[in-house]
């Protein structure tokens, strides 16, 4: 009998399933070779390097077990907590979804910050903030956990630098020509206006939005702007953000989006690292200045607030995204060796 213990959170509606491999004797999960989180991610992805091809091995058996039905679902997201690169971070994480692994996950970083404080792994005051430093495959990020009277009330995620790759790249879709902007923010995101394709960002339009997202991602597979100087691990379109404009708030722009990532998976949240990519584009357009906020809505109505932090690292803009994360449960999942469904299935 295989047994895996998890702690689950949701950030603005998007699930995040946490497996702590630093105590793997308890978790029942094999170790991941590598000296850094990026090396461990490359090991988990395997020689194919795409992050979406079928995987083999004990670690990926665990990913499939937790993300597939009957224990998970196609929209499940999670992470394996691993040792950090050095003493400058509290821990590292390998992000995963139904198709494989990713190099960045803002909503997961927020959930991990809340988890680290809620479990006492990182000390925090009853009133005030605590910083949780996390090594992810794209670099080191920070989750500032906000506390009030002993309760976690929100988390602010500071991402790796975000930079624009290309603007107004024409992409032919079955719904018409999309003018696509490309930005890197821990992962590569392609942004397009939903209304330019005759769509609105609503639940009813999700089938068409997913189709457009998949077509745009496929069309940009070899576009040079999707290449990252950090190498193939950080290159290639990870998510397609289909957005629409809403009336500005007194504090800045207001947009609603759906992010289609991996092979047609939908982010229920406004997408944390995707929000960073949007901030870089809005800043370049002159629509978002220092001290202004982007109010970023998801397709289910949840909200992140994003801002550009003063100063440029030389590699891009520093951005912060604030949202809420809540624990939804602790689980002990089992795989009976006689279960003919094994690690499960996807519909």
Short mmCIF file of C-alpha atoms in Angstrom, two decimals:
data_model
loop_
_atom_site.label_atom_id
_atom_site.label_comp_id
_atom_site.label_asym_id
_atom_site.label_seq_id
_atom_site.Cartn_x
_atom_site.Cartn_y
_atom_site.Cartn_z
CA UNK A 1 0.00 0.00 0.00
CA UNK A 2 1.38 3.41 -1.04
CA UNK A 3 0.49 6.22 1.36
CA UNK A 4 0.99 9.95 0.69
CA UNK A 5 0.05 12.73 3.10
CA UNK A 6 -0.86 16.19 1.85
CA UNK A 7 -2.03 19.56 3.11
CA UNK A 8 -4.36 21.38 0.75
CA UNK A 9 -4.95 25.11 0.28
CA UNK A 10 -6.75 27.25 -2.22
CA UNK A 11 -5.56 30.67 -3.34
CA UNK A 12 -8.39 32.75 -4.82
CA UNK A 13 -10.11 29.50 -5.78
CA UNK A 14 -7.16 27.69 -7.37
CA UNK A 15 -6.16 24.53 -5.47
CA UNK A 16 -2.67 23.80 -4.22
CA UNK A 17 -1.81 20.38 -2.79
CA UNK A 18 1.37 20.36 -0.66
CA UNK A 19 3.59 17.29 -0.18
CA UNK A 20 6.51 17.86 2.18
CA UNK A 21 9.47 15.84 0.89
CA UNK A 22 11.80 17.25 3.54
CA UNK A 23 10.07 14.75 5.84
CA UNK A 24 9.80 12.09 3.16
CA UNK A 25 9.98 9.21 5.64
CA UNK A 26 6.50 10.34 6.63
CA UNK A 27 5.30 11.26 3.16
CA UNK A 28 6.33 7.97 1.57
CA UNK A 29 7.76 9.74 -1.49
CA UNK A 30 11.19 9.09 -3.05
CA UNK A 31 13.95 11.77 -2.91
CA UNK A 32 14.60 13.98 -5.94
CA UNK A 33 18.26 14.10 -7.08
CA UNK A 34 19.88 17.50 -7.63
CA UNK A 35 21.87 20.19 -5.83
CA UNK A 36 19.40 23.01 -6.58
CA UNK A 37 15.65 23.32 -7.03
CA UNK A 38 16.17 23.97 -10.75
CA UNK A 39 18.22 20.77 -11.04
CA UNK A 40 15.56 18.80 -9.17
CA UNK A 41 12.90 20.22 -11.49
CA UNK A 42 14.92 19.17 -14.55
CA UNK A 43 15.27 15.69 -13.02
CA UNK A 44 11.53 15.48 -12.43
CA UNK A 45 10.75 16.64 -15.97
CA UNK A 46 13.13 14.09 -17.44
CA UNK A 47 15.19 14.06 -20.64
CA UNK A 48 12.31 15.24 -22.84
CA UNK A 49 12.49 18.63 -21.18
CA UNK A 50 8.99 19.81 -22.08
CA UNK A 51 7.29 19.29 -18.76
CA UNK A 52 4.18 17.92 -20.46
CA UNK A 53 5.23 14.52 -21.86
CA UNK A 54 4.20 11.33 -20.04
CA UNK A 55 6.52 10.67 -17.13
CA UNK A 56 7.99 7.55 -15.62
CA UNK A 57 9.39 6.81 -12.18
CA UNK A 58 8.32 6.82 -8.58
CA UNK A 59 8.10 10.60 -8.12
CA UNK A 60 5.90 11.06 -11.13
CA UNK A 61 3.71 8.19 -9.99
CA UNK A 62 3.00 10.30 -6.91
CA UNK A 63 2.20 13.38 -9.00
CA UNK A 64 -0.25 11.39 -11.12
CA UNK A 65 -1.79 9.79 -8.04
CA UNK A 66 -2.55 13.20 -6.52
CA UNK A 67 -3.66 15.09 -9.62
CA UNK A 68 -5.80 12.48 -11.36
CA UNK A 69 -9.24 11.19 -10.54
CA UNK A 70 -10.49 9.70 -8.27
CA UNK A 71 -8.16 11.55 -5.82
CA UNK A 72 -7.77 14.75 -7.82
CA UNK A 73 -9.06 16.29 -11.04
CA UNK A 74 -7.75 17.88 -14.24
CA UNK A 75 -7.64 21.32 -12.59
CA UNK A 76 -5.54 20.19 -9.61
CA UNK A 77 -2.25 21.93 -8.84
CA UNK A 78 0.36 21.18 -6.21
CA UNK A 79 3.97 21.10 -5.18
CA UNK A 80 6.67 18.92 -3.65
CA UNK A 81 8.46 20.79 -0.85
CA UNK A 82 12.21 20.12 -1.14
CA UNK A 83 15.38 21.56 0.48
CA UNK A 84 16.36 25.10 -0.60
CA UNK A 85 19.38 25.99 -2.69
CA UNK A 86 21.12 27.45 0.38
CA UNK A 87 20.46 28.87 3.84
CA UNK A 88 19.01 32.07 2.36
CA UNK A 89 15.63 30.40 1.80
CA UNK A 90 13.36 28.48 4.12
CA UNK A 91 12.65 25.69 1.60
CA UNK A 92 12.25 24.94 -2.09
CA UNK A 93 9.35 23.63 -4.16
CA UNK A 94 8.70 21.72 -7.37
CA UNK A 95 5.39 22.83 -8.87
CA UNK A 96 3.23 20.30 -10.71
CA UNK A 97 -0.09 20.04 -12.55
CA UNK A 98 -1.95 17.44 -14.59
CA UNK A 99 0.57 17.39 -17.45
CA UNK A 100 3.88 17.73 -15.64
CA UNK A 101 5.91 20.45 -13.94
CA UNK A 102 6.20 24.23 -14.07
CA UNK A 103 8.93 26.72 -13.24
CA UNK A 104 6.72 29.28 -11.47
CA UNK A 105 3.43 29.44 -9.61
CA UNK A 106 2.35 32.61 -7.86
CA UNK A 107 -0.80 31.20 -6.31
CA UNK A 108 1.20 28.21 -5.05
CA UNK A 109 3.82 30.53 -3.55
CA UNK A 110 1.07 32.35 -1.65
CA UNK A 111 -0.37 29.06 -0.41
CA UNK A 112 3.08 27.88 0.68
CA UNK A 113 3.67 31.11 2.59
CA UNK A 114 0.41 30.66 4.47
CA UNK A 115 1.19 26.97 5.10
CA UNK A 116 4.69 27.73 6.42
CA UNK A 117 3.32 30.23 8.93
CA UNK A 118 0.15 28.32 9.82
CA UNK A 119 2.16 25.18 10.65
CA UNK A 120 4.83 27.04 12.61
CA UNK A 121 7.57 26.16 10.13
CA UNK A 122 8.31 29.89 9.87
CA UNK A 123 7.79 32.00 12.99
CA UNK A 124 5.30 34.86 12.64
CA UNK A 125 3.83 37.50 14.96
CA UNK A 126 0.17 37.53 15.90
CA UNK A 127 -0.01 41.02 14.42
CA UNK A 128 2.23 42.09 11.56
CA UNK A 129 4.09 40.39 8.71
CA UNK A 130 6.39 37.40 8.28
CA UNK A 131 8.58 36.76 5.24
CA UNK A 132 8.84 33.26 3.82
CA UNK A 133 11.65 32.86 1.29
CA UNK A 134 11.17 30.04 -1.22
CA UNK A 135 13.45 28.68 -3.93
CA UNK A 136 11.47 27.81 -7.05
CA UNK A 137 12.83 26.56 -10.41
CA UNK A 138 12.88 30.12 -11.82
CA UNK A 139 14.69 31.65 -8.83
CA UNK A 140 14.09 32.86 -5.29
CA UNK A 141 10.72 34.39 -4.43
CA UNK A 142 9.22 35.78 -1.25
CA UNK A 143 5.80 35.36 0.33
CA UNK A 144 5.04 38.07 2.91
CA UNK A 145 2.32 36.67 5.15
CA UNK A 146 0.04 39.26 6.73
CA UNK A 147 -1.28 38.52 10.22
CA UNK A 148 -3.97 40.05 12.40
CA UNK A 149 -4.82 38.81 15.91
CA UNK A 150 -3.20 35.44 15.29
CA UNK A 151 -4.87 34.84 11.91
CA UNK A 152 -3.37 34.88 8.43
CA UNK A 153 -5.32 37.51 6.49
CA UNK A 154 -3.42 37.63 3.19
CA UNK A 155 -0.16 36.98 1.38
CA UNK A 156 1.95 39.21 -0.87
CA UNK A 157 4.07 37.37 -3.42
CA UNK A 158 7.23 39.07 -4.72
CA UNK A 159 8.21 37.41 -7.98
CA UNK A 160 11.45 37.05 -9.90
CA UNK A 161 11.95 39.96 -12.34
CA UNK A 162 9.35 40.29 -15.10
CA UNK A 163 10.26 41.45 -18.59
CA UNK A 164 8.54 41.94 -21.93
CA UNK A 165 9.57 39.63 -24.77
CA UNK A 166 7.53 40.85 -27.75
CA UNK A 167 4.48 42.97 -28.57
CA UNK A 168 1.58 42.53 -30.98
CA UNK A 169 2.68 39.23 -32.49
CA UNK A 170 -0.05 38.24 -35.00
CA UNK A 171 -1.40 34.74 -34.38
CA UNK A 172 -4.06 33.09 -36.51
CA UNK A 173 -6.76 31.28 -34.52
CA UNK A 174 -10.05 29.69 -35.51
CA UNK A 175 -11.73 32.80 -34.05
CA UNK A 176 -9.63 35.29 -36.01
CA UNK A 177 -6.25 36.99 -35.75
CA UNK A 178 -5.02 37.67 -32.23
CA UNK A 179 -2.37 40.28 -31.48
CA UNK A 180 -0.32 38.61 -28.77
CA UNK A 181 2.07 40.13 -26.24
CA UNK A 182 4.78 37.91 -24.72
CA UNK A 183 6.27 38.44 -21.26
CA UNK A 184 8.44 36.38 -18.93
CA UNK A 185 7.70 36.33 -15.20
CA UNK A 186 9.13 33.08 -13.88
CA UNK A 187 7.43 31.38 -16.82
CA UNK A 188 6.54 32.63 -20.30
CA UNK A 189 3.04 34.04 -20.80
CA UNK A 190 1.27 35.09 -23.98
CA UNK A 191 -1.46 37.73 -23.52
CA UNK A 192 -4.32 38.49 -25.90
CA UNK A 193 -7.53 40.49 -25.71
CA UNK A 194 -10.52 38.18 -25.44
CA UNK A 195 -12.78 40.78 -27.05
CA UNK A 196 -10.55 40.99 -30.14
CA UNK A 197 -11.56 37.37 -30.71
CA UNK A 198 -15.23 38.09 -30.08
CA UNK A 199 -15.16 36.59 -26.58
CA UNK A 200 -15.85 37.72 -23.04
CA UNK A 201 -14.14 36.30 -19.98
CA UNK A 202 -17.09 34.39 -18.56
CA UNK A 203 -17.74 30.83 -17.44
CA UNK A 204 -20.09 30.32 -20.39
CA UNK A 205 -17.27 31.19 -22.82
CA UNK A 206 -14.70 28.83 -21.27
CA UNK A 207 -14.77 26.22 -24.08
CA UNK A 208 -13.96 28.90 -26.68
CA UNK A 209 -11.40 30.58 -24.41
CA UNK A 210 -9.62 27.26 -23.85
CA UNK A 211 -9.63 26.53 -27.58
CA UNK A 212 -8.13 29.96 -28.35
CA UNK A 213 -5.54 29.52 -25.61
CA UNK A 214 -4.42 26.16 -26.92
CA UNK A 215 -4.22 27.46 -30.50
CA UNK A 216 -2.14 30.47 -29.47
CA UNK A 217 0.22 28.34 -27.41
CA UNK A 218 0.73 25.90 -30.29
CA UNK A 219 1.30 28.70 -32.81
CA UNK A 220 4.01 30.29 -30.65
CA UNK A 221 5.85 27.04 -29.94
CA UNK A 222 8.95 28.10 -31.89
CA UNK A 223 8.68 31.89 -31.62
CA UNK A 224 12.06 33.37 -30.60
CA UNK A 225 10.49 35.73 -28.04
CA UNK A 226 9.46 32.73 -25.96
CA UNK A 227 13.12 31.82 -25.41
CA UNK A 228 14.58 32.75 -22.03
CA UNK A 229 18.32 33.37 -21.56
CA UNK A 230 18.17 31.02 -18.57
CA UNK A 231 17.79 28.11 -20.97
CA UNK A 232 15.14 25.63 -22.10
CA UNK A 233 13.71 25.02 -18.62
CA UNK A 234 12.39 28.62 -18.57
CA UNK A 235 11.55 28.84 -22.28
CA UNK A 236 8.40 28.17 -24.28
CA UNK A 237 4.87 29.43 -23.65
CA UNK A 238 3.55 28.09 -20.37
CA UNK A 239 0.27 30.02 -20.16
CA UNK A 240 -1.99 32.07 -22.40
CA UNK A 241 -3.78 34.96 -20.69
CA UNK A 242 -7.04 36.02 -22.33
CA UNK A 243 -8.09 39.29 -20.74
CA UNK A 244 -10.69 42.00 -20.97
CA UNK A 245 -10.74 45.60 -19.78
CA UNK A 246 -13.04 46.72 -16.99
CA UNK A 247 -13.54 50.32 -15.78
CA UNK A 248 -10.46 51.64 -14.01
CA UNK A 249 -10.53 51.99 -10.25
CA UNK A 250 -9.24 55.13 -8.47
CA UNK A 251 -6.00 53.19 -7.91
CA UNK A 252 -5.30 52.00 -11.45
CA UNK A 253 -6.34 49.52 -14.18
CA UNK A 254 -8.99 46.84 -13.67
CA UNK A 255 -8.97 43.68 -15.80
CA UNK A 256 -10.54 40.24 -15.82
CA UNK A 257 -8.69 37.26 -17.26
CA UNK A 258 -8.62 33.54 -17.68
CA UNK A 259 -5.22 31.88 -17.93
CA UNK A 260 -5.09 28.68 -19.99
CA UNK A 261 -1.95 26.73 -19.16
CA UNK A 262 -0.40 23.32 -19.81
CA UNK A 263 -2.67 21.47 -22.24
CA UNK A 264 -5.94 23.37 -21.75
CA UNK A 265 -5.93 23.63 -17.96
CA UNK A 266 -7.79 26.66 -16.52
CA UNK A 267 -6.49 28.75 -13.64
CA UNK A 268 -9.39 29.46 -11.27
CA UNK A 269 -7.42 32.31 -9.69
CA UNK A 270 -6.28 35.46 -11.55
CA UNK A 271 -2.89 33.64 -11.91
CA UNK A 272 -0.08 34.94 -9.69
CA UNK A 273 2.93 34.82 -12.01
CA UNK A 274 0.63 35.65 -14.94
CA UNK A 275 -0.37 38.81 -13.08
CA UNK A 276 3.34 39.70 -12.90
CA UNK A 277 3.52 39.31 -16.69
CA UNK A 278 0.49 41.59 -17.12
CA UNK A 279 2.11 44.19 -14.84
CA UNK A 280 5.24 44.30 -17.03
CA UNK A 281 3.11 44.88 -20.13
CA UNK A 282 0.92 47.55 -18.52
CA UNK A 283 3.99 49.35 -17.17
CA UNK A 284 5.57 49.41 -20.65
CA UNK A 285 2.31 50.85 -22.03
CA UNK A 286 2.43 53.65 -19.45
CA UNK A 287 -0.85 52.47 -17.94
CA UNK A 288 0.59 51.46 -14.57
CA UNK A 289 2.95 53.68 -12.63
CA UNK A 290 4.68 53.31 -9.29
CA UNK A 291 2.08 53.59 -6.56
CA UNK A 292 -0.75 52.33 -8.79
CA UNK A 293 -2.43 48.93 -8.54
CA UNK A 294 -3.84 46.48 -11.06
CA UNK A 295 -7.10 45.00 -9.81
CA UNK A 296 -6.99 41.60 -11.49
CA UNK A 297 -10.10 39.41 -11.48
CA UNK A 298 -10.41 35.72 -12.30
CA UNK A 299 -13.13 33.99 -14.27
CA UNK A 300 -14.76 32.96 -10.96
CA UNK A 301 -14.70 36.52 -9.57
CA UNK A 302 -11.78 36.26 -7.15
CA UNK A 303 -9.22 39.06 -7.09
CA UNK A 304 -5.46 39.66 -6.91
CA UNK A 305 -3.96 43.12 -6.53
CA UNK A 306 -0.67 43.66 -8.38
CA UNK A 307 1.85 46.47 -8.38
CA UNK A 308 5.30 47.34 -9.73
CA UNK A 309 7.91 47.84 -7.01
CA UNK A 310 10.24 50.84 -7.50
CA UNK A 311 13.60 50.02 -9.03
CA UNK A 312 14.76 47.88 -11.95
CA UNK A 313 17.06 44.92 -11.41
CA UNK A 314 18.47 45.08 -14.93
CA UNK A 315 16.72 41.78 -15.66
CA UNK A 316 13.24 43.30 -15.52
CA UNK A 317 10.67 44.84 -13.23
CA UNK A 318 10.10 43.69 -9.68
CA UNK A 319 6.43 43.00 -9.08
CA UNK A 320 4.25 42.09 -6.13
CA UNK A 321 0.87 40.35 -6.11
CA UNK A 322 -1.42 40.19 -3.09
CA UNK A 323 -4.21 37.68 -2.48
CA UNK A 324 -5.67 35.31 0.08
CA UNK A 325 -4.98 31.64 0.74
CA UNK A 326 -7.02 29.29 2.92
CA UNK A 327 -6.42 25.77 4.11
CA UNK A 328 -9.01 23.30 2.86
CA UNK A 329 -7.86 20.11 4.54
CA UNK A 330 -5.27 17.49 5.33
CA UNK A 331 -5.37 14.19 3.52
CA UNK A 332 -3.87 10.74 3.61
CA UNK A 333 -4.13 9.26 0.13
CA UNK A 334 -3.60 5.56 -0.46
CA UNK A 335 -2.97 3.38 -3.49
CA UNK A 336 -3.96 -0.22 -3.01
CA UNK A 337 -1.65 -2.45 -5.08
CA UNK A 338 -4.71 -4.41 -6.19
CA UNK A 339 -6.51 -1.29 -7.54
CA UNK A 340 -6.83 -1.79 -11.29
CA UNK A 341 -7.09 2.00 -11.86
CA UNK A 342 -3.63 2.51 -10.38
CA UNK A 343 -2.66 6.17 -10.25
CA UNK A 344 -5.98 7.14 -11.78
CA UNK A 345 -7.34 8.76 -14.93
CA UNK A 346 -8.21 12.13 -16.48
CA UNK A 347 -11.42 13.15 -18.19
#
